[in-house]
Coordinates of N, CA and C in Angstrom, one line a residue:
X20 N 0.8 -1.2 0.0 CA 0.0 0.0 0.0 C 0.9 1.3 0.0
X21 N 2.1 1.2 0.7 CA 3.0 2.3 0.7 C 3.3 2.9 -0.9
X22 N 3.6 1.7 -1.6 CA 3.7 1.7 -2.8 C 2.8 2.6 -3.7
X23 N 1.9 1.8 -3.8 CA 0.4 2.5 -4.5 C 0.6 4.2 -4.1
X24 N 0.6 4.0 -2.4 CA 0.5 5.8 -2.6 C 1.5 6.5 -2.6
X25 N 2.5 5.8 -2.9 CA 3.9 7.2 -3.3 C 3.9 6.7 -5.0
X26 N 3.5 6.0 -5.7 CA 3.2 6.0 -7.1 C 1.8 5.7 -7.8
X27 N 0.7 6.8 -7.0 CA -0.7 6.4 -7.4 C -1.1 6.0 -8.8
X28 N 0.1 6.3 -9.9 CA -0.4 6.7 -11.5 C 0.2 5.1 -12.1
X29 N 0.7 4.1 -11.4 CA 2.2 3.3 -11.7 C 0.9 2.1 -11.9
X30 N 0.6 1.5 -13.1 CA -0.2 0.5 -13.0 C 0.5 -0.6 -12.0
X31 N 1.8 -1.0 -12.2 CA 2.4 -2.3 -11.9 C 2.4 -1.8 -10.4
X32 N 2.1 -0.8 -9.5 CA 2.1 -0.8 -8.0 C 0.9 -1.4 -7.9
X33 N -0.3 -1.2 -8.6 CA -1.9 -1.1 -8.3 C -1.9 -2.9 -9.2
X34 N -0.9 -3.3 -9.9 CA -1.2 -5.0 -9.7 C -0.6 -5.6 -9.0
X35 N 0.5 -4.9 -7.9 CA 1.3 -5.8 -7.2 C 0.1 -5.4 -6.0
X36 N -0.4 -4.7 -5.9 CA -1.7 -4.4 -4.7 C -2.6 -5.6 -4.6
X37 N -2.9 -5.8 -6.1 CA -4.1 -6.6 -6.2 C -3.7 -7.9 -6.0
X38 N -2.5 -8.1 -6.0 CA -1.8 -9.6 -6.0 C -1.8 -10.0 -4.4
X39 N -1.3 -8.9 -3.9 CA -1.2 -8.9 -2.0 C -2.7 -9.1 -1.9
X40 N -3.6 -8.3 -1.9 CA -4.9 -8.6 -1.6 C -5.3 -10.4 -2.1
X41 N -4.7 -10.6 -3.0 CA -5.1 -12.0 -3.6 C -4.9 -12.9 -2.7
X42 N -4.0 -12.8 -2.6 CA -2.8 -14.1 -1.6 C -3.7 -13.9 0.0
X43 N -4.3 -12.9 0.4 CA -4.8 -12.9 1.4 C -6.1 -12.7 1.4
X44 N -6.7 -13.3 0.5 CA -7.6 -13.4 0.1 C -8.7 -12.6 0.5
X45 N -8.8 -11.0 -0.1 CA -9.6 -9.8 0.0 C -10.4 -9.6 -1.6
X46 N -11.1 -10.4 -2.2 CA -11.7 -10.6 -2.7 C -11.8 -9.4 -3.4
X47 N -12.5 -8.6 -2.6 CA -13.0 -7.2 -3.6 C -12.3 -5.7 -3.3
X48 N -10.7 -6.3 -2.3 CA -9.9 -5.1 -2.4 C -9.5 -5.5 -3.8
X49 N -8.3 -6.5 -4.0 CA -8.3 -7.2 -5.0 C -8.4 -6.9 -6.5
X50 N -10.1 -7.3 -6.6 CA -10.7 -6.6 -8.1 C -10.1 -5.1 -8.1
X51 N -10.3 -4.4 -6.9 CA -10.6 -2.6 -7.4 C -9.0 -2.7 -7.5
X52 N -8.0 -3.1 -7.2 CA -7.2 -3.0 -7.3 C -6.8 -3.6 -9.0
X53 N -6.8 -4.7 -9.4 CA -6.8 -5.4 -10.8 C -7.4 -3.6 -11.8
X54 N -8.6 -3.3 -11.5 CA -9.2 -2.5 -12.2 C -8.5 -1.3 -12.1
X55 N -8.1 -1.1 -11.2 CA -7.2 0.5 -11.5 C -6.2 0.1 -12.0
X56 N -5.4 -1.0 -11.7 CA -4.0 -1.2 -12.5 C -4.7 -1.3 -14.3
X57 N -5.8 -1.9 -14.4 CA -6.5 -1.9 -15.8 C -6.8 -0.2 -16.5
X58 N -7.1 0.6 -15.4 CA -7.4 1.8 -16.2 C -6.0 2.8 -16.6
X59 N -5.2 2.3 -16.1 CA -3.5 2.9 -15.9 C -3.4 2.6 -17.0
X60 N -3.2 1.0 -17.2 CA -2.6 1.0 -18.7 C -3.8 -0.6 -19.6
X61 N -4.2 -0.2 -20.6 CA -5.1 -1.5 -20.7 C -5.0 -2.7 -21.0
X62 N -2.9 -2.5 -21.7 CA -2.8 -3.1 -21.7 C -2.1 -4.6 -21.0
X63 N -2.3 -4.2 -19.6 CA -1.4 -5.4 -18.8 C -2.2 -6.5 -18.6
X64 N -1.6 -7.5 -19.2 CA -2.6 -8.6 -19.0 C -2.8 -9.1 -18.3
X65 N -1.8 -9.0 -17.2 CA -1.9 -9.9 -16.1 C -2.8 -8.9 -14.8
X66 N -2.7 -8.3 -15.4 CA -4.1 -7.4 -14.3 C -5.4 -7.9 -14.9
X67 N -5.9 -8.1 -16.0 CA -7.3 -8.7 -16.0 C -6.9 -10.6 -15.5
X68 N -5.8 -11.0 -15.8 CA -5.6 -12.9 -15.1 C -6.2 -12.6 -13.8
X69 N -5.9 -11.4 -13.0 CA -5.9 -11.5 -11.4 C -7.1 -10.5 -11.4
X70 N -7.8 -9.6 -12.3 CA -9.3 -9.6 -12.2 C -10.2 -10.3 -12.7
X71 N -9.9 -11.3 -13.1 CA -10.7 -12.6 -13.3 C -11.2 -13.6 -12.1
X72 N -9.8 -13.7 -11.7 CA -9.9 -14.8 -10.9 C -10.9 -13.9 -8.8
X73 N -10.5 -12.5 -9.1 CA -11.0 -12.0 -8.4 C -12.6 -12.2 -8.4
X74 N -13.0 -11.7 -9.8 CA -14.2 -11.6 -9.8 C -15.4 -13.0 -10.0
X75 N -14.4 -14.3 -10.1 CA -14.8 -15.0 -9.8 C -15.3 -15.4 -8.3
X76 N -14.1 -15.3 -7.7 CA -14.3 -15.9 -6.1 C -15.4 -14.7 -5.5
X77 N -15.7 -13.5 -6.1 CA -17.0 -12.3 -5.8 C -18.2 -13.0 -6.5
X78 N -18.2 -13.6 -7.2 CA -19.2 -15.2 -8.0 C -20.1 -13.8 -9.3
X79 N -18.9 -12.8 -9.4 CA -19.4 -12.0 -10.7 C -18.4 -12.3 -12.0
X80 N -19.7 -13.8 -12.0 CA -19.4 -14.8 -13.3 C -19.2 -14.3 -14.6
X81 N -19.8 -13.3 -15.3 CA -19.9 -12.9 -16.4 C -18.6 -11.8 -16.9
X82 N -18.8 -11.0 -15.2 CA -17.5 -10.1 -16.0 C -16.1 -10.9 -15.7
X83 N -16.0 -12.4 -14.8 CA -14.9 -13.0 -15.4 C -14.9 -13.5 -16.3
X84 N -15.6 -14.4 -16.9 CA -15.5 -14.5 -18.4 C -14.7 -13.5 -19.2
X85 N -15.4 -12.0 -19.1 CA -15.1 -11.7 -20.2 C -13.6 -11.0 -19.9
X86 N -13.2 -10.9 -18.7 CA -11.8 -11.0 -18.5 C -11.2 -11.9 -19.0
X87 N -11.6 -13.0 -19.2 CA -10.9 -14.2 -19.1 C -10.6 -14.5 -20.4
X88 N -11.5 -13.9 -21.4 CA -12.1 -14.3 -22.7 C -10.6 -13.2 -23.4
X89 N -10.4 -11.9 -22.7 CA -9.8 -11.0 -22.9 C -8.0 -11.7 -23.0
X90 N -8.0 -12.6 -21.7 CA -6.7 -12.8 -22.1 C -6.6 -13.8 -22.9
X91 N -7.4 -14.5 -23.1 CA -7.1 -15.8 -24.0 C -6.8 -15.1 -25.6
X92 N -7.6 -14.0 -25.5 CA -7.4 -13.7 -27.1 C -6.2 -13.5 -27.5
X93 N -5.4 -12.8 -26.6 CA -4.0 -12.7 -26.3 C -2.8 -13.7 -26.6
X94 N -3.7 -14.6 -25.5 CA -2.2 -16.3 -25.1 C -3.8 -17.3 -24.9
X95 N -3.9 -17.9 -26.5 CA -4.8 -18.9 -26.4 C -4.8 -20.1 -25.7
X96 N -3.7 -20.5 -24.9 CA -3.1 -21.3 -24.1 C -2.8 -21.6 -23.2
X97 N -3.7 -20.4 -22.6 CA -3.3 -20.0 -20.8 C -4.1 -20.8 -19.9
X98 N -3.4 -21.7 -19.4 CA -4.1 -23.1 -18.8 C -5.2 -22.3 -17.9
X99 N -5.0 -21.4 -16.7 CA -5.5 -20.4 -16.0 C -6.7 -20.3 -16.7
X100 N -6.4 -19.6 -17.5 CA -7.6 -18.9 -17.6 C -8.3 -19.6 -18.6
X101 N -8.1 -20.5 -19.3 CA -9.1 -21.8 -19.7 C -10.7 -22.1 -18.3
X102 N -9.3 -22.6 -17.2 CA -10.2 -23.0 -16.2 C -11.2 -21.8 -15.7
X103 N -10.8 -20.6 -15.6 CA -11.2 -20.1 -15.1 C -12.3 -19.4 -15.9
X104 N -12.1 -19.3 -17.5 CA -13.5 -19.3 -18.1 C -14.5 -20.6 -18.0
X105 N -13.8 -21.7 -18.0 CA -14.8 -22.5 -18.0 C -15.6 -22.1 -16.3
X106 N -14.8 -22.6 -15.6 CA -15.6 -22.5 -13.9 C -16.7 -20.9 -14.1
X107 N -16.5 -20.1 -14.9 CA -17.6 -18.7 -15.2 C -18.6 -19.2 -15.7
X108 N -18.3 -20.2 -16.7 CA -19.5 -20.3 -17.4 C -20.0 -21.6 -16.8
X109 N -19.7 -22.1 -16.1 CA -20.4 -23.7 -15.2 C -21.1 -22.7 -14.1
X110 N -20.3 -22.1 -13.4 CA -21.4 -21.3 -11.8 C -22.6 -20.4 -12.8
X111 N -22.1 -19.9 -13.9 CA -22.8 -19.0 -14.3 C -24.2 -19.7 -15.1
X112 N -24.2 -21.2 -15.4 CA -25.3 -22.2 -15.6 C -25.6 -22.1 -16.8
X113 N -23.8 -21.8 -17.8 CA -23.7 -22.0 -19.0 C -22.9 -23.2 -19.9
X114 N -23.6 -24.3 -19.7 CA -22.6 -25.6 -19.4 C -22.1 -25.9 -20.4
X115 N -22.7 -25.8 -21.5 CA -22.4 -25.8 -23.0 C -21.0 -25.3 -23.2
X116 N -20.8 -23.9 -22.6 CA -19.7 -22.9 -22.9 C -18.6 -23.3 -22.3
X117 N -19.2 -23.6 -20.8 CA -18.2 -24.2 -20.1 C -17.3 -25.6 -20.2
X118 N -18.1 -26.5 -20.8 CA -17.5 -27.6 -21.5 C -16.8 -27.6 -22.8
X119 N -16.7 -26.5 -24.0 CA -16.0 -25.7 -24.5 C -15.0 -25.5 -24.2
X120 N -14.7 -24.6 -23.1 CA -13.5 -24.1 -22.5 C -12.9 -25.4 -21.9
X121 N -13.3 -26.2 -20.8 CA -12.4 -27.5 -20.5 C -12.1 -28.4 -21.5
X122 N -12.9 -28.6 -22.4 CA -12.2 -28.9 -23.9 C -10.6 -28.4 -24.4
X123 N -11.0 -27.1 -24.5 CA -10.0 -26.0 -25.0 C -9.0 -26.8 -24.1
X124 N -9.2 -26.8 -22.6 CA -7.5 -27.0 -21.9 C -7.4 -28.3 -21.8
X125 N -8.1 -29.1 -22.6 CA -7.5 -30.3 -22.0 C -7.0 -30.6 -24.0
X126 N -7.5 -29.9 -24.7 CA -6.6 -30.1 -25.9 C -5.1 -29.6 -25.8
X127 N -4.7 -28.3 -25.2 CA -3.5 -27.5 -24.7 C -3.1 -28.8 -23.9
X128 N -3.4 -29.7 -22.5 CA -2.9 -29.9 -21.9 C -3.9 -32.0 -21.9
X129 N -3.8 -32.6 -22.4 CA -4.4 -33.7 -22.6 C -4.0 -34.3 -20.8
X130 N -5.6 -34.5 -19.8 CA -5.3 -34.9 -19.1 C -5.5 -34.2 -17.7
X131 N -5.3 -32.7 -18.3 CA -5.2 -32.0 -17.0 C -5.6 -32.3 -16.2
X132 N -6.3 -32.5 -14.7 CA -6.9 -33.2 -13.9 C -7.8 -32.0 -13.5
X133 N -7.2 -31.0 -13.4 CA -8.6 -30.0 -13.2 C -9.8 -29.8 -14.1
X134 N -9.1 -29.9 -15.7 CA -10.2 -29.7 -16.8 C -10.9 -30.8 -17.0
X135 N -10.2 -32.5 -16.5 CA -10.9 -33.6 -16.8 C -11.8 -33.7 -16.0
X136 N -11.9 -33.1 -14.6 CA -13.0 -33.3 -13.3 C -13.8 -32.3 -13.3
X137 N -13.1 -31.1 -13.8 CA -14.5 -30.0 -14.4 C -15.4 -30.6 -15.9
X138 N -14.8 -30.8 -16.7 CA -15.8 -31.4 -17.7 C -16.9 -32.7 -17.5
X139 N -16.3 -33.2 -16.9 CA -17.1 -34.9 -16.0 C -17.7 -34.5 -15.6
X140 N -18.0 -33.3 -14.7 CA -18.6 -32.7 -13.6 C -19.7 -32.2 -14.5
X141 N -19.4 -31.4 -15.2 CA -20.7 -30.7 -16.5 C -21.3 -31.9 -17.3
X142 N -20.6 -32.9 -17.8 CA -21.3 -33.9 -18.6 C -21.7 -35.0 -17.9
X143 N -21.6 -35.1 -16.0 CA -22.6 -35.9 -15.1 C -24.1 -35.1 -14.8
X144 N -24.1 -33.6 -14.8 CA -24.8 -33.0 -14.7 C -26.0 -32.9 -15.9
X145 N -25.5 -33.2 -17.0 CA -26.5 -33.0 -18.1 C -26.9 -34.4 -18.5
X146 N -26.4 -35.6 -17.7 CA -26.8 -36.7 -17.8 C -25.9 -37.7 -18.5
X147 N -25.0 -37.2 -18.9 CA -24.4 -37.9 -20.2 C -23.1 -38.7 -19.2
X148 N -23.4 -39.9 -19.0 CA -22.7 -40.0 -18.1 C -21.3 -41.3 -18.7
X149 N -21.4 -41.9 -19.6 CA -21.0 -42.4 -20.6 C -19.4 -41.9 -21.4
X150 N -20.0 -40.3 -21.6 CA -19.0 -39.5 -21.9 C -17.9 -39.0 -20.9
X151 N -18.4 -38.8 -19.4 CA -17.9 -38.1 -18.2 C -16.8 -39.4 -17.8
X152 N -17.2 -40.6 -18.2 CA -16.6 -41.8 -18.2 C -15.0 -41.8 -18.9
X153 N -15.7 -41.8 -19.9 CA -14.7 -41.6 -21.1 C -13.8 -40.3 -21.1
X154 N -14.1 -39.3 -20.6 CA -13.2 -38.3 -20.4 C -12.2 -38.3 -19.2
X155 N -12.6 -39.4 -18.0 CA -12.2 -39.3 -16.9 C -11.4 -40.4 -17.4
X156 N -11.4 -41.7 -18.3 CA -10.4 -42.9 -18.1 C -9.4 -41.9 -18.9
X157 N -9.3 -41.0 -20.0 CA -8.4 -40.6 -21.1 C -7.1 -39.4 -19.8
X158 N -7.5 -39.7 -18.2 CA -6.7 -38.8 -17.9 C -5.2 -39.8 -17.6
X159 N -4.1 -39.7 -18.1 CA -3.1 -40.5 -17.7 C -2.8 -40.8 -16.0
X160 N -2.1 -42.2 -15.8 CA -1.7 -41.9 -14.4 C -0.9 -40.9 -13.9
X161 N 0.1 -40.9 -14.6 CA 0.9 -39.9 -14.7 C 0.4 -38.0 -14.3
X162 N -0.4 -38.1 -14.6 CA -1.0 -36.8 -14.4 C -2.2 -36.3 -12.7
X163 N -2.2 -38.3 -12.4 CA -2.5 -38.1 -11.1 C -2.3 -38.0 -9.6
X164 N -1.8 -37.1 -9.0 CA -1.1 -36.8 -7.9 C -1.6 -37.2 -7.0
X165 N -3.1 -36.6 -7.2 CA -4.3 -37.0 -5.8 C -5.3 -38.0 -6.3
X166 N -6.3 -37.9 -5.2 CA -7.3 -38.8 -5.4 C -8.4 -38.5 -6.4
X167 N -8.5 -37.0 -6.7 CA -9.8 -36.6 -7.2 C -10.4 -37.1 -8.6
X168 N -9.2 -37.2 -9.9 CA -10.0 -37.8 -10.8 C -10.6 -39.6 -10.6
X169 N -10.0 -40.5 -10.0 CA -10.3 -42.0 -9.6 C -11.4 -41.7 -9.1
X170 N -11.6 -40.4 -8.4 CA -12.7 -40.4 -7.5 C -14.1 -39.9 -7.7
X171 N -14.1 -38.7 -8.9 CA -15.0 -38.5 -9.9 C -15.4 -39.8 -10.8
X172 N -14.6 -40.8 -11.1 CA -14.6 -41.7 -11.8 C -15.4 -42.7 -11.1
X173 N -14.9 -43.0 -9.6 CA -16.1 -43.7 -9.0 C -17.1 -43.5 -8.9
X174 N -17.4 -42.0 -8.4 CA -19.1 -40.8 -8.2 C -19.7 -41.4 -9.4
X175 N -18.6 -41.3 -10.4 CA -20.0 -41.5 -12.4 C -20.5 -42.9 -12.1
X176 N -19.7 -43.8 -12.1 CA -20.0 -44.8 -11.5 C -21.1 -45.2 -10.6
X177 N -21.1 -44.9 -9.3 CA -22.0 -44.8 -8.6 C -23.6 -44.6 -8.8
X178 N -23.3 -43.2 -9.8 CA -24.5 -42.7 -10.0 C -25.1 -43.5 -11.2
X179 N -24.2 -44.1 -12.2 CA -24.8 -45.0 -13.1 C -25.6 -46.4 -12.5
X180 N -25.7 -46.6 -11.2 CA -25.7 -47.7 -10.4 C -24.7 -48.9 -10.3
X181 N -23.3 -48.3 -11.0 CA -22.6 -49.9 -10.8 C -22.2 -50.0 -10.1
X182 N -22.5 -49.8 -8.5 CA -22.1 -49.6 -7.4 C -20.8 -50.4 -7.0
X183 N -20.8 -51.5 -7.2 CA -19.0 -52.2 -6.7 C -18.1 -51.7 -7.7
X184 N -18.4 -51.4 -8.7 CA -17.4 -51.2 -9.7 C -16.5 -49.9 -8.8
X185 N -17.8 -48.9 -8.1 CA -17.5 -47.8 -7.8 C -16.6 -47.9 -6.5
X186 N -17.5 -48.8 -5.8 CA -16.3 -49.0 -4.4 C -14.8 -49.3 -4.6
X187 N -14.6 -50.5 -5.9 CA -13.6 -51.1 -6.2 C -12.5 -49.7 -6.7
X188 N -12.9 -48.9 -7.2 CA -12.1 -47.9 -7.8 C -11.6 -46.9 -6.9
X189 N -12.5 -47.1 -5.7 CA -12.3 -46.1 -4.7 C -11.8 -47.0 -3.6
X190 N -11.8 -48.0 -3.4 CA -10.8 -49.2 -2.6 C -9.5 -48.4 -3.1
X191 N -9.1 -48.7 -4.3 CA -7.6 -48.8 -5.1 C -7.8 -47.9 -4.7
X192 N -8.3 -46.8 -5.0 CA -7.6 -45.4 -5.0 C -6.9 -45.1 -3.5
X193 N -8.0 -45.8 -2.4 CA -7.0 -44.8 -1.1 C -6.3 -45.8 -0.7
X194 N -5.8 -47.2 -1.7 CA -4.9 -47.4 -1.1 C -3.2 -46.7 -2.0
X195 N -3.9 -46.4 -3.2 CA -2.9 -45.2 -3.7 C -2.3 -44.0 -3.0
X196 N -3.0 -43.3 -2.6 CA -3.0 -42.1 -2.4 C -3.8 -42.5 -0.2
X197 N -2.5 -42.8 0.4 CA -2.9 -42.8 1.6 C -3.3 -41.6 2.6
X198 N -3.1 -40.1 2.2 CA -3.1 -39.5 2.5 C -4.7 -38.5 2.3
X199 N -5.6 -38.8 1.7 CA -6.5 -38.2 0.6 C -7.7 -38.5 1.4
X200 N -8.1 -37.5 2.0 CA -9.3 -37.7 3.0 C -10.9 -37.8 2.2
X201 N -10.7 -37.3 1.5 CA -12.3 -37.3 0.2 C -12.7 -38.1 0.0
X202 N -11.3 -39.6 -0.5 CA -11.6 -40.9 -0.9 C -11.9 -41.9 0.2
X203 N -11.9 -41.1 1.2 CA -12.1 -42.1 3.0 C -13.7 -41.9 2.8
X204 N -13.8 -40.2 2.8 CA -15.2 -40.3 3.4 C -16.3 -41.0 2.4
X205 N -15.6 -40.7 0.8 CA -16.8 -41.6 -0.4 C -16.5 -43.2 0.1
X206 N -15.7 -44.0 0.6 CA -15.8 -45.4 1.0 C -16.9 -45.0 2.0
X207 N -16.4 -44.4 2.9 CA -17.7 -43.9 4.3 C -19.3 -44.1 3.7
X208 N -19.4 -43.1 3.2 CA -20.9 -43.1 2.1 C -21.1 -44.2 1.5
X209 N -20.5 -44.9 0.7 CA -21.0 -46.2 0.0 C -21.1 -47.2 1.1
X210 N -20.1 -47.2 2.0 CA -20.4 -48.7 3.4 C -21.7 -48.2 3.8
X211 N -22.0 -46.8 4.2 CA -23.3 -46.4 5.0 C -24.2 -46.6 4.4
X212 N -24.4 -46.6 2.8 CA -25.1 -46.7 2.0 C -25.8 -48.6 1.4
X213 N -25.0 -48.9 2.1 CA -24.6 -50.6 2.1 C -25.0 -50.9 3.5
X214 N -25.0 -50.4 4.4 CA -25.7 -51.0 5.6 C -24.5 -51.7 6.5
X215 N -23.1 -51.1 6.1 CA -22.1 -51.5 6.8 C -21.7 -50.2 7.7
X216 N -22.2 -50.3 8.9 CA -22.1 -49.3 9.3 C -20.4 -48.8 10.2
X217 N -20.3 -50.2 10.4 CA -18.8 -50.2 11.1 C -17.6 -49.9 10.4
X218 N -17.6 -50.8 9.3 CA -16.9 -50.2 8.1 C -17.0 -48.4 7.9
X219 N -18.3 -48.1 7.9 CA -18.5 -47.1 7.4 C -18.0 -45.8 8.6
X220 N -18.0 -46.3 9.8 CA -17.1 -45.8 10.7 C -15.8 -45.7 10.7
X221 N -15.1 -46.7 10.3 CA -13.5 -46.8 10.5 C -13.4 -45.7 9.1
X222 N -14.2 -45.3 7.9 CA -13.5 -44.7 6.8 C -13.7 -43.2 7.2
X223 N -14.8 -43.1 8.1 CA -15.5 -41.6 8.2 C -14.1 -40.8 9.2
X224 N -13.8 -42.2 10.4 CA -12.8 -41.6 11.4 C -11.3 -41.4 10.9
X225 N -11.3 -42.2 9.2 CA -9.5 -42.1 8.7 C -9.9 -40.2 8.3
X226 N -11.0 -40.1 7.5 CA -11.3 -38.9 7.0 C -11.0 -37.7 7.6
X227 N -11.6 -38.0 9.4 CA -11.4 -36.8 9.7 C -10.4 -36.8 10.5
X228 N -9.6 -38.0 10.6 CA -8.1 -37.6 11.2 C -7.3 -37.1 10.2
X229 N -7.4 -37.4 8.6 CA -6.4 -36.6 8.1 C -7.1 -35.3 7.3
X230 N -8.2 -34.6 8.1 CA -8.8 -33.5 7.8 C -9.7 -33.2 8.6
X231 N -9.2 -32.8 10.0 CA -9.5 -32.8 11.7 C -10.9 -31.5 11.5
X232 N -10.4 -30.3 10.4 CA -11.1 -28.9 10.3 C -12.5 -29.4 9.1
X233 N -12.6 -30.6 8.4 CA -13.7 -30.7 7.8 C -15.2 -30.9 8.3
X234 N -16.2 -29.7 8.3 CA -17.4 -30.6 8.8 C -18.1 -31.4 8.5
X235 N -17.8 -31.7 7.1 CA -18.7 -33.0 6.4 C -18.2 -34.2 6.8
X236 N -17.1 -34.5 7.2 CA -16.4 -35.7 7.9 C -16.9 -35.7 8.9
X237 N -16.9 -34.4 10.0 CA -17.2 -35.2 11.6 C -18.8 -35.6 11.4
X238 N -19.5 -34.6 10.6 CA -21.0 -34.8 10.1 C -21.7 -36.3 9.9
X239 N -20.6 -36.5 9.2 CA -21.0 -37.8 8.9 C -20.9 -39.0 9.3
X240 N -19.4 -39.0 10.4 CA -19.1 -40.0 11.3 C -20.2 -39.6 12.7
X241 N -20.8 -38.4 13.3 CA -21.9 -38.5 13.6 C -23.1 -38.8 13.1
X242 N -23.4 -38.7 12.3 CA -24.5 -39.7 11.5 C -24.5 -41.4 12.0
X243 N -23.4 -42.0 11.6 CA -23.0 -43.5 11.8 C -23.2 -43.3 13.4
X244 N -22.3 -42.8 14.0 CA -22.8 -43.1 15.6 C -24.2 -43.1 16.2
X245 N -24.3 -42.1 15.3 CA -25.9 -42.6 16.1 C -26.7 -43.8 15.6
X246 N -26.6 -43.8 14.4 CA -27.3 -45.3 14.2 C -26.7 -46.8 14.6
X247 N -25.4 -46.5 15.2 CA -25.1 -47.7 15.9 C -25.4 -47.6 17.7
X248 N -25.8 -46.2 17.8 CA -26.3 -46.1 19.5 C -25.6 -45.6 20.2
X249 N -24.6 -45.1 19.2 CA -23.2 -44.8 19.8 C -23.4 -43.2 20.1

């Protein structure tokens, strides 16, 4: 801030502003900040990347898009802001557009695991579940760190009814990834969902030991205790 006011006119003070506010997540200091470094000079691109992403997390979907839309025209490539148009046009309840854009980055980037779990995510929701399948096996191992795409890939599953297939994929997965609390609590849900309630205790209590601050974990491991009287 010292900055900004001993060079109020300096675009690059008013995006290193908007950057600090980012990291500390001040949402709509942030934007005003992206937007004066935008009126200074119009062309810094990296002031609309960081009022994009601003004006997303403010859930003002439209004018990140067209931020977003702004830099791509620039650097058609920009993994960022692929995702970050698509996620504008998925919250903004444009799925079509938004499946478009995760297209776009997973052509740039075959695999990505963000664009493969955002697109599955849009083409579970419109039904097509077949496809969300197919887009979720085409992500390489290699490209899997965490649990989340195996785990989307179980969800499609699940929801297609092939229920063991789905446990079985979510078995493997946490024994992949031992650390990955999401893939504890979806075993949790399918045991509870199965009438194993103990089972469904030991996955709910791995979940919230390795994610002590989630309330959907303790939520849920209270659920099971009560129905065993516990």
């Amino acid at each position: 801030q010292a900055l900004v006011a001993q060079t109020p006119r300096d675009a690059r003070a008013w995006l290193l502003s908007g950057r600090v506010h980012e990291v500390m997540r001040r949402a709509g200091l942030a934007e005003a900040a992206f937007s004066k470094a935008v009126s200074l000079e119009k062309g810094l691109i990296e002031a609309y990347e960081g009022r994009a992403q601003s004006r997303l997390a403010l859930g003002r979907f439209n004018e990140a898009a067209a931020d977003a839309e702004r830099v791509l025209a620039r650097q058609g490539d920009h993994m960022g802001m692929l995702l970050a148009l698509g996620t504008a046009r998925h919250q903004g309840g444009r799925r079509e557009e938004a499946a478009d854009a995760y297209r776009r980055a997973l052509a740039v980037r075959p695999g990505q695991p963000m664009a493969t779990i955002s697109l599955a995510q849009v083409l579970l929701e419109q039904g097509r579940t077949e496809e969300a399948l197919a887009v979720l096996d085409g992500c390489p191992i290699e490209e899997q760190r965490d649990g989340r795409v195996p785990l989307k890939r179980s969800e499609a599953l699940w929801t297609m009814g092939r229920k063991d297939e789905a446990r079985a994929v979510c078995e493997e997965t946490a024994a992949r990834f031992p650390r990955d609390d999401a893939v504890r609590a979806a075993l949790g849900r399918y045991c509870f969902d199965a009438c194993e309630a103990e089972a469904a205790e030991n996955w709910f209590r791995q979940a919230v030991l390795l994610a002590p601050h989630n309330p959907w974990h303790r939520s849920h491991l209270c659920a099971v205790l009560l129905g065993l009287g516990r």
